[in-house]
């Protein structure tokens, strides 16, 4: 997220420096003609790329489980269900966590 606040020129220069470091002095890198970078964090429709535990997450040990709890009707039947990587207790941040959470909610529907 900090990188998104840096000017394009700085990111470009640092990227070239890094590439040069790994490729060694025997390789001459041409100057980039342009740069395209993602801005997942500043995009108001995304606000990040995937969920992660922060230092304060320890204060809320059930937060992922709470996020995945369905909304029930008065008879206790699940009506609105939530899947997605952020609701997976162990494989959050990943595609496999996302798909596992989909199976979890599908099983919830089947068993109700
Ligand atoms: C750059 C990048 C690299 C990654 N690399 C890896 C990797 O190598 N390995 C790995 O396992 N995982 C990786 N991930 C993570 C993985 O892509 C995600 O964990 C996974 O896609 C999450 O799936 P999801 O279904 O939970 O959420 P998403 O795939 O984010 O799906 C959520 C959907 O909901 C839609 N949506 C949001 N708000 C609304 C709304 N109000 N109304 C209707 N629709 C809405 C969104 O448009 C989106 O289509 C990476 C992610 C990023 C961004």
PDB file of C-alpha atoms and ligand atoms in Angstrom:
ATOM      1  CA  UNK A   1       0.000   0.000   0.000  1.00  0.00           C
ATOM      2  CA  UNK A   2       2.907   2.373   0.656  1.00  0.00           C
ATOM      3  CA  UNK A   3       4.167   1.824  -2.882  1.00  0.00           C
ATOM      4  CA  UNK A   4       0.893   3.200  -4.232  1.00  0.00           C
ATOM      5  CA  UNK A   5       1.633   6.545  -2.587  1.00  0.00           C
ATOM      6  CA  UNK A   6       5.027   6.872  -4.311  1.00  0.00           C
ATOM      7  CA  UNK A   7       5.382   8.784  -7.600  1.00  0.00           C
ATOM      8  CA  UNK A   8       5.574   6.625 -10.745  1.00  0.00           C
ATOM      9  CA  UNK A   9       9.110   7.871 -11.392  1.00  0.00           C
ATOM     10  CA  UNK A  10      10.374   6.589  -8.027  1.00  0.00           C
ATOM     11  CA  UNK A  11       8.753   3.181  -8.441  1.00  0.00           C
ATOM     12  CA  UNK A  12      10.128   2.903 -11.971  1.00  0.00           C
ATOM     13  CA  UNK A  13      13.648   3.843 -10.917  1.00  0.00           C
ATOM     14  CA  UNK A  14      13.638   1.501  -7.920  1.00  0.00           C
ATOM     15  CA  UNK A  15      12.252  -1.357 -10.030  1.00  0.00           C
ATOM     16  CA  UNK A  16      15.078  -0.937 -12.538  1.00  0.00           C
ATOM     17  CA  UNK A  17      17.643  -0.779  -9.729  1.00  0.00           C
ATOM     18  CA  UNK A  18      16.286  -4.005  -8.297  1.00  0.00           C
ATOM     19  CA  UNK A  19      16.297  -5.744 -11.681  1.00  0.00           C
ATOM     20  CA  UNK A  20      19.843  -4.538 -12.299  1.00  0.00           C
ATOM     21  CA  UNK A  21      20.955  -5.858  -8.932  1.00  0.00           C
ATOM     22  CA  UNK A  22      19.635  -9.343  -9.717  1.00  0.00           C
ATOM     23  CA  UNK A  23      20.836  -9.421 -13.327  1.00  0.00           C
ATOM     24  CA  UNK A  24      24.341  -8.245 -12.462  1.00  0.00           C
ATOM     25  CA  UNK A  25      26.688  -5.614 -13.851  1.00  0.00           C
ATOM     26  CA  UNK A  26      27.228  -7.528 -17.126  1.00  0.00           C
ATOM     27  CA  UNK A  27      23.684  -6.856 -18.254  1.00  0.00           C
ATOM     28  CA  UNK A  28      22.701  -3.396 -19.442  1.00  0.00           C
ATOM     29  CA  UNK A  29      19.037  -2.679 -18.885  1.00  0.00           C
ATOM     30  CA  UNK A  30      17.286  -0.261 -21.244  1.00  0.00           C
ATOM     31  CA  UNK A  31      15.256   2.545 -19.689  1.00  0.00           C
ATOM     32  CA  UNK A  32      11.597   1.490 -19.399  1.00  0.00           C
ATOM     33  CA  UNK A  33       9.369   3.314 -21.875  1.00  0.00           C
ATOM     34  CA  UNK A  34       6.377   3.155 -19.564  1.00  0.00           C
ATOM     35  CA  UNK A  35       4.986   1.560 -16.466  1.00  0.00           C
ATOM     36  CA  UNK A  36       1.670   0.022 -15.520  1.00  0.00           C
ATOM     37  CA  UNK A  37       0.999  -0.756 -11.874  1.00  0.00           C
ATOM     38  CA  UNK A  38      -2.012  -1.922  -9.923  1.00  0.00           C
ATOM     39  CA  UNK A  39      -3.583   0.313  -7.287  1.00  0.00           C
ATOM     40  CA  UNK A  40      -5.710  -2.244  -5.483  1.00  0.00           C
ATOM     41  CA  UNK A  41      -5.427  -0.452  -2.150  1.00  0.00           C
ATOM     42  CA  UNK A  42      -6.590   2.981  -3.340  1.00  0.00           C
ATOM     43  CA  UNK A  43      -9.329   1.612  -5.593  1.00  0.00           C
ATOM     44  CA  UNK A  44     -12.561   2.395  -3.691  1.00  0.00           C
ATOM     45  CA  UNK A  45     -14.226  -0.727  -5.135  1.00  0.00           C
ATOM     46  CA  UNK A  46     -11.434  -3.041  -4.012  1.00  0.00           C
ATOM     47  CA  UNK A  47      -9.622  -1.496  -1.024  1.00  0.00           C
ATOM     48  CA  UNK A  48      -6.949  -4.151  -1.059  1.00  0.00           C
ATOM     49  CA  UNK A  49      -6.259  -7.441  -2.707  1.00  0.00           C
ATOM     50  CA  UNK A  50      -7.138 -10.092  -0.157  1.00  0.00           C
ATOM     51  CA  UNK A  51      -7.672 -10.260   3.570  1.00  0.00           C
ATOM     52  CA  UNK A  52      -4.806 -10.741   6.004  1.00  0.00           C
ATOM     53  CA  UNK A  53      -4.336 -10.869   9.743  1.00  0.00           C
ATOM     54  CA  UNK A  54      -3.003  -7.677  11.276  1.00  0.00           C
ATOM     55  CA  UNK A  55      -1.425  -7.258  14.704  1.00  0.00           C
ATOM     56  CA  UNK A  56      -4.820  -6.378  16.165  1.00  0.00           C
ATOM     57  CA  UNK A  57      -6.455  -9.514  14.698  1.00  0.00           C
ATOM     58  CA  UNK A  58      -5.443 -11.413  17.843  1.00  0.00           C
ATOM     59  CA  UNK A  59      -7.927  -9.299  19.769  1.00  0.00           C
ATOM     60  CA  UNK A  60     -10.722 -10.712  17.596  1.00  0.00           C
ATOM     61  CA  UNK A  61     -10.025 -14.439  17.324  1.00  0.00           C
ATOM     62  CA  UNK A  62     -13.533 -15.204  16.001  1.00  0.00           C
ATOM     63  CA  UNK A  63     -13.701 -12.463  13.386  1.00  0.00           C
ATOM     64  CA  UNK A  64     -13.387 -14.771  10.353  1.00  0.00           C
ATOM     65  CA  UNK A  65     -15.957 -17.192  11.771  1.00  0.00           C
ATOM     66  CA  UNK A  66     -18.300 -14.273  12.517  1.00  0.00           C
ATOM     67  CA  UNK A  67     -17.878 -12.951   8.975  1.00  0.00           C
ATOM     68  CA  UNK A  68     -18.931 -16.329   7.584  1.00  0.00           C
ATOM     69  CA  UNK A  69     -22.032 -16.703   9.762  1.00  0.00           C
ATOM     70  CA  UNK A  70     -25.249 -16.799   7.725  1.00  0.00           C
ATOM     71  CA  UNK A  71     -28.239 -14.578   8.378  1.00  0.00           C
ATOM     72  CA  UNK A  72     -31.094 -16.737   9.649  1.00  0.00           C
ATOM     73  CA  UNK A  73     -34.840 -16.304   9.413  1.00  0.00           C
ATOM     74  CA  UNK A  74     -37.061 -16.560  12.470  1.00  0.00           C
ATOM     75  CA  UNK A  75     -37.172 -20.358  12.092  1.00  0.00           C
ATOM     76  CA  UNK A  76     -33.366 -20.513  12.161  1.00  0.00           C
ATOM     77  CA  UNK A  77     -33.034 -21.348   8.455  1.00  0.00           C
ATOM     78  CA  UNK A  78     -30.056 -19.728   6.728  1.00  0.00           C
ATOM     79  CA  UNK A  79     -31.299 -17.121   4.229  1.00  0.00           C
ATOM     80  CA  UNK A  80     -28.190 -15.080   3.361  1.00  0.00           C
ATOM     81  CA  UNK A  81     -24.906 -16.949   3.257  1.00  0.00           C
ATOM     82  CA  UNK A  82     -21.367 -15.633   3.065  1.00  0.00           C
ATOM     83  CA  UNK A  83     -18.442 -17.271   1.319  1.00  0.00           C
ATOM     84  CA  UNK A  84     -15.072 -15.862   0.251  1.00  0.00           C
ATOM     85  CA  UNK A  85     -11.464 -16.239   1.278  1.00  0.00           C
ATOM     86  CA  UNK A  86     -11.855 -13.869   4.237  1.00  0.00           C
ATOM     87  CA  UNK A  87     -14.324 -16.264   5.870  1.00  0.00           C
ATOM     88  CA  UNK A  88     -12.031 -19.289   5.739  1.00  0.00           C
ATOM     89  CA  UNK A  89     -10.456 -19.970   9.131  1.00  0.00           C
ATOM     90  CA  UNK A  90      -7.171 -21.390   7.888  1.00  0.00           C
ATOM     91  CA  UNK A  91      -6.713 -20.810   4.124  1.00  0.00           C
ATOM     92  CA  UNK A  92      -7.700 -17.133   4.026  1.00  0.00           C
ATOM     93  CA  UNK A  93      -5.965 -14.930   1.413  1.00  0.00           C
ATOM     94  CA  UNK A  94      -5.972 -17.755  -1.108  1.00  0.00           C
ATOM     95  CA  UNK A  95      -7.945 -19.170  -4.017  1.00  0.00           C
ATOM     96  CA  UNK A  96      -8.219 -22.546  -2.286  1.00  0.00           C
ATOM     97  CA  UNK A  97      -9.603 -20.782   0.817  1.00  0.00           C
ATOM     98  CA  UNK A  98     -12.158 -19.020  -1.373  1.00  0.00           C
ATOM     99  CA  UNK A  99     -13.295 -22.242  -3.051  1.00  0.00           C
ATOM    100  CA  UNK A 100     -13.338 -24.167   0.266  1.00  0.00           C
ATOM    101  CA  UNK A 101     -15.621 -21.494   1.694  1.00  0.00           C
ATOM    102  CA  UNK A 102     -17.937 -21.969  -1.287  1.00  0.00           C
ATOM    103  CA  UNK A 103     -18.172 -25.708  -0.575  1.00  0.00           C
ATOM    104  CA  UNK A 104     -18.754 -24.955   3.111  1.00  0.00           C
ATOM    105  CA  UNK A 105     -21.739 -22.731   2.304  1.00  0.00           C
ATOM    106  CA  UNK A 106     -23.064 -25.171  -0.316  1.00  0.00           C
ATOM    107  CA  UNK A 107     -23.012 -27.901   2.347  1.00  0.00           C
ATOM    108  CA  UNK A 108     -24.839 -25.581   4.708  1.00  0.00           C
ATOM    109  CA  UNK A 109     -27.623 -25.145   2.152  1.00  0.00           C
ATOM    110  CA  UNK A 110     -27.771 -28.886   1.431  1.00  0.00           C
ATOM    111  CA  UNK A 111     -27.960 -29.795   5.112  1.00  0.00           C
ATOM    112  CA  UNK A 112     -30.721 -27.290   5.856  1.00  0.00           C
TER     113      UNK A 112
HETATM  114  C1  LIG B   1      -2.534  -9.640  -7.268  1.00  0.00           C
HETATM  115  C2  LIG B   1      -3.074 -10.863  -6.570  1.00  0.00           C
HETATM  116  C3  LIG B   1      -2.336 -12.042  -6.575  1.00  0.00           C
HETATM  117  C4  LIG B   1      -2.826 -13.181  -5.941  1.00  0.00           C
HETATM  118  N1  LIG B   1      -2.094 -14.343  -5.986  1.00  0.00           N
HETATM  119  C5  LIG B   1      -2.583 -15.466  -5.424  1.00  0.00           C
HETATM  120  C6  LIG B   1      -1.882 -16.698  -5.526  1.00  0.00           C
HETATM  121  O1  LIG B   1      -0.805 -16.791  -6.141  1.00  0.00           O
HETATM  122  N2  LIG B   1      -2.410 -17.802  -4.943  1.00  0.00           N
HETATM  123  C7  LIG B   1      -3.595 -17.759  -4.281  1.00  0.00           C
HETATM  124  O2  LIG B   1      -4.051 -18.811  -3.792  1.00  0.00           O
HETATM  125  N3  LIG B   1      -4.283 -16.609  -4.161  1.00  0.00           N
HETATM  126  C8  LIG B   1      -3.811 -15.456  -4.726  1.00  0.00           C
HETATM  127  N4  LIG B   1      -4.496 -14.285  -4.623  1.00  0.00           N
HETATM  128  C9  LIG B   1      -5.701 -14.248  -3.792  1.00  0.00           C
HETATM  129  C10 LIG B   1      -6.926 -14.792  -4.482  1.00  0.00           C
HETATM  130  O3  LIG B   1      -7.021 -14.225  -5.783  1.00  0.00           O
HETATM  131  C11 LIG B   1      -8.119 -14.390  -3.635  1.00  0.00           C
HETATM  132  O4  LIG B   1      -7.942 -14.845  -2.315  1.00  0.00           O
HETATM  133  C12 LIG B   1      -9.413 -14.988  -4.198  1.00  0.00           C
HETATM  134  O5  LIG B   1      -9.629 -14.586  -5.520  1.00  0.00           O
HETATM  135  C13 LIG B   1     -10.548 -14.529  -3.348  1.00  0.00           C
HETATM  136  O6  LIG B   1     -11.742 -15.047  -3.888  1.00  0.00           O
HETATM  137  P1  LIG B   1     -13.098 -14.554  -3.303  1.00  0.00           P
HETATM  138  O7  LIG B   1     -14.163 -15.291  -4.051  1.00  0.00           O
HETATM  139  O8  LIG B   1     -13.080 -14.644  -1.812  1.00  0.00           O
HETATM  140  O9  LIG B   1     -13.137 -12.992  -3.636  1.00  0.00           O
HETATM  141  P2  LIG B   1     -13.045 -12.261  -5.063  1.00  0.00           P
HETATM  142  O10 LIG B   1     -12.358 -13.126  -6.064  1.00  0.00           O
HETATM  143  O11 LIG B   1     -12.451 -10.923  -4.735  1.00  0.00           O
HETATM  144  O12 LIG B   1     -14.561 -12.132  -5.482  1.00  0.00           O
HETATM  145  C14 LIG B   1     -15.408 -11.161  -4.920  1.00  0.00           C
HETATM  146  C15 LIG B   1     -16.362 -10.722  -6.007  1.00  0.00           C
HETATM  147  O13 LIG B   1     -17.378  -9.913  -5.436  1.00  0.00           O
HETATM  148  C16 LIG B   1     -17.597  -8.806  -6.301  1.00  0.00           C
HETATM  149  N5  LIG B   1     -18.186  -7.738  -5.478  1.00  0.00           N
HETATM  150  C17 LIG B   1     -17.600  -6.947  -4.555  1.00  0.00           C
HETATM  151  N6  LIG B   1     -18.503  -6.104  -4.018  1.00  0.00           N
HETATM  152  C18 LIG B   1     -19.677  -6.363  -4.625  1.00  0.00           C
HETATM  153  C19 LIG B   1     -20.981  -5.818  -4.490  1.00  0.00           C
HETATM  154  N7  LIG B   1     -21.271  -4.851  -3.630  1.00  0.00           N
HETATM  155  N8  LIG B   1     -21.962  -6.344  -5.264  1.00  0.00           N
HETATM  156  C20 LIG B   1     -21.701  -7.350  -6.145  1.00  0.00           C
HETATM  157  N9  LIG B   1     -20.470  -7.904  -6.307  1.00  0.00           N
HETATM  158  C21 LIG B   1     -19.492  -7.404  -5.550  1.00  0.00           C
HETATM  159  C22 LIG B   1     -16.222  -8.454  -6.833  1.00  0.00           C
HETATM  160  O14 LIG B   1     -16.324  -7.717  -8.010  1.00  0.00           O
HETATM  161  C23 LIG B   1     -15.659  -9.860  -7.077  1.00  0.00           C
HETATM  162  O15 LIG B   1     -16.005 -10.367  -8.354  1.00  0.00           O
HETATM  163  C24 LIG B   1      -4.056 -13.127  -5.263  1.00  0.00           C
HETATM  164  C25 LIG B   1      -4.803 -11.939  -5.274  1.00  0.00           C
HETATM  165  C26 LIG B   1      -4.318 -10.821  -5.913  1.00  0.00           C
HETATM  166  C27 LIG B   1      -5.152  -9.571  -5.947  1.00  0.00           C
END
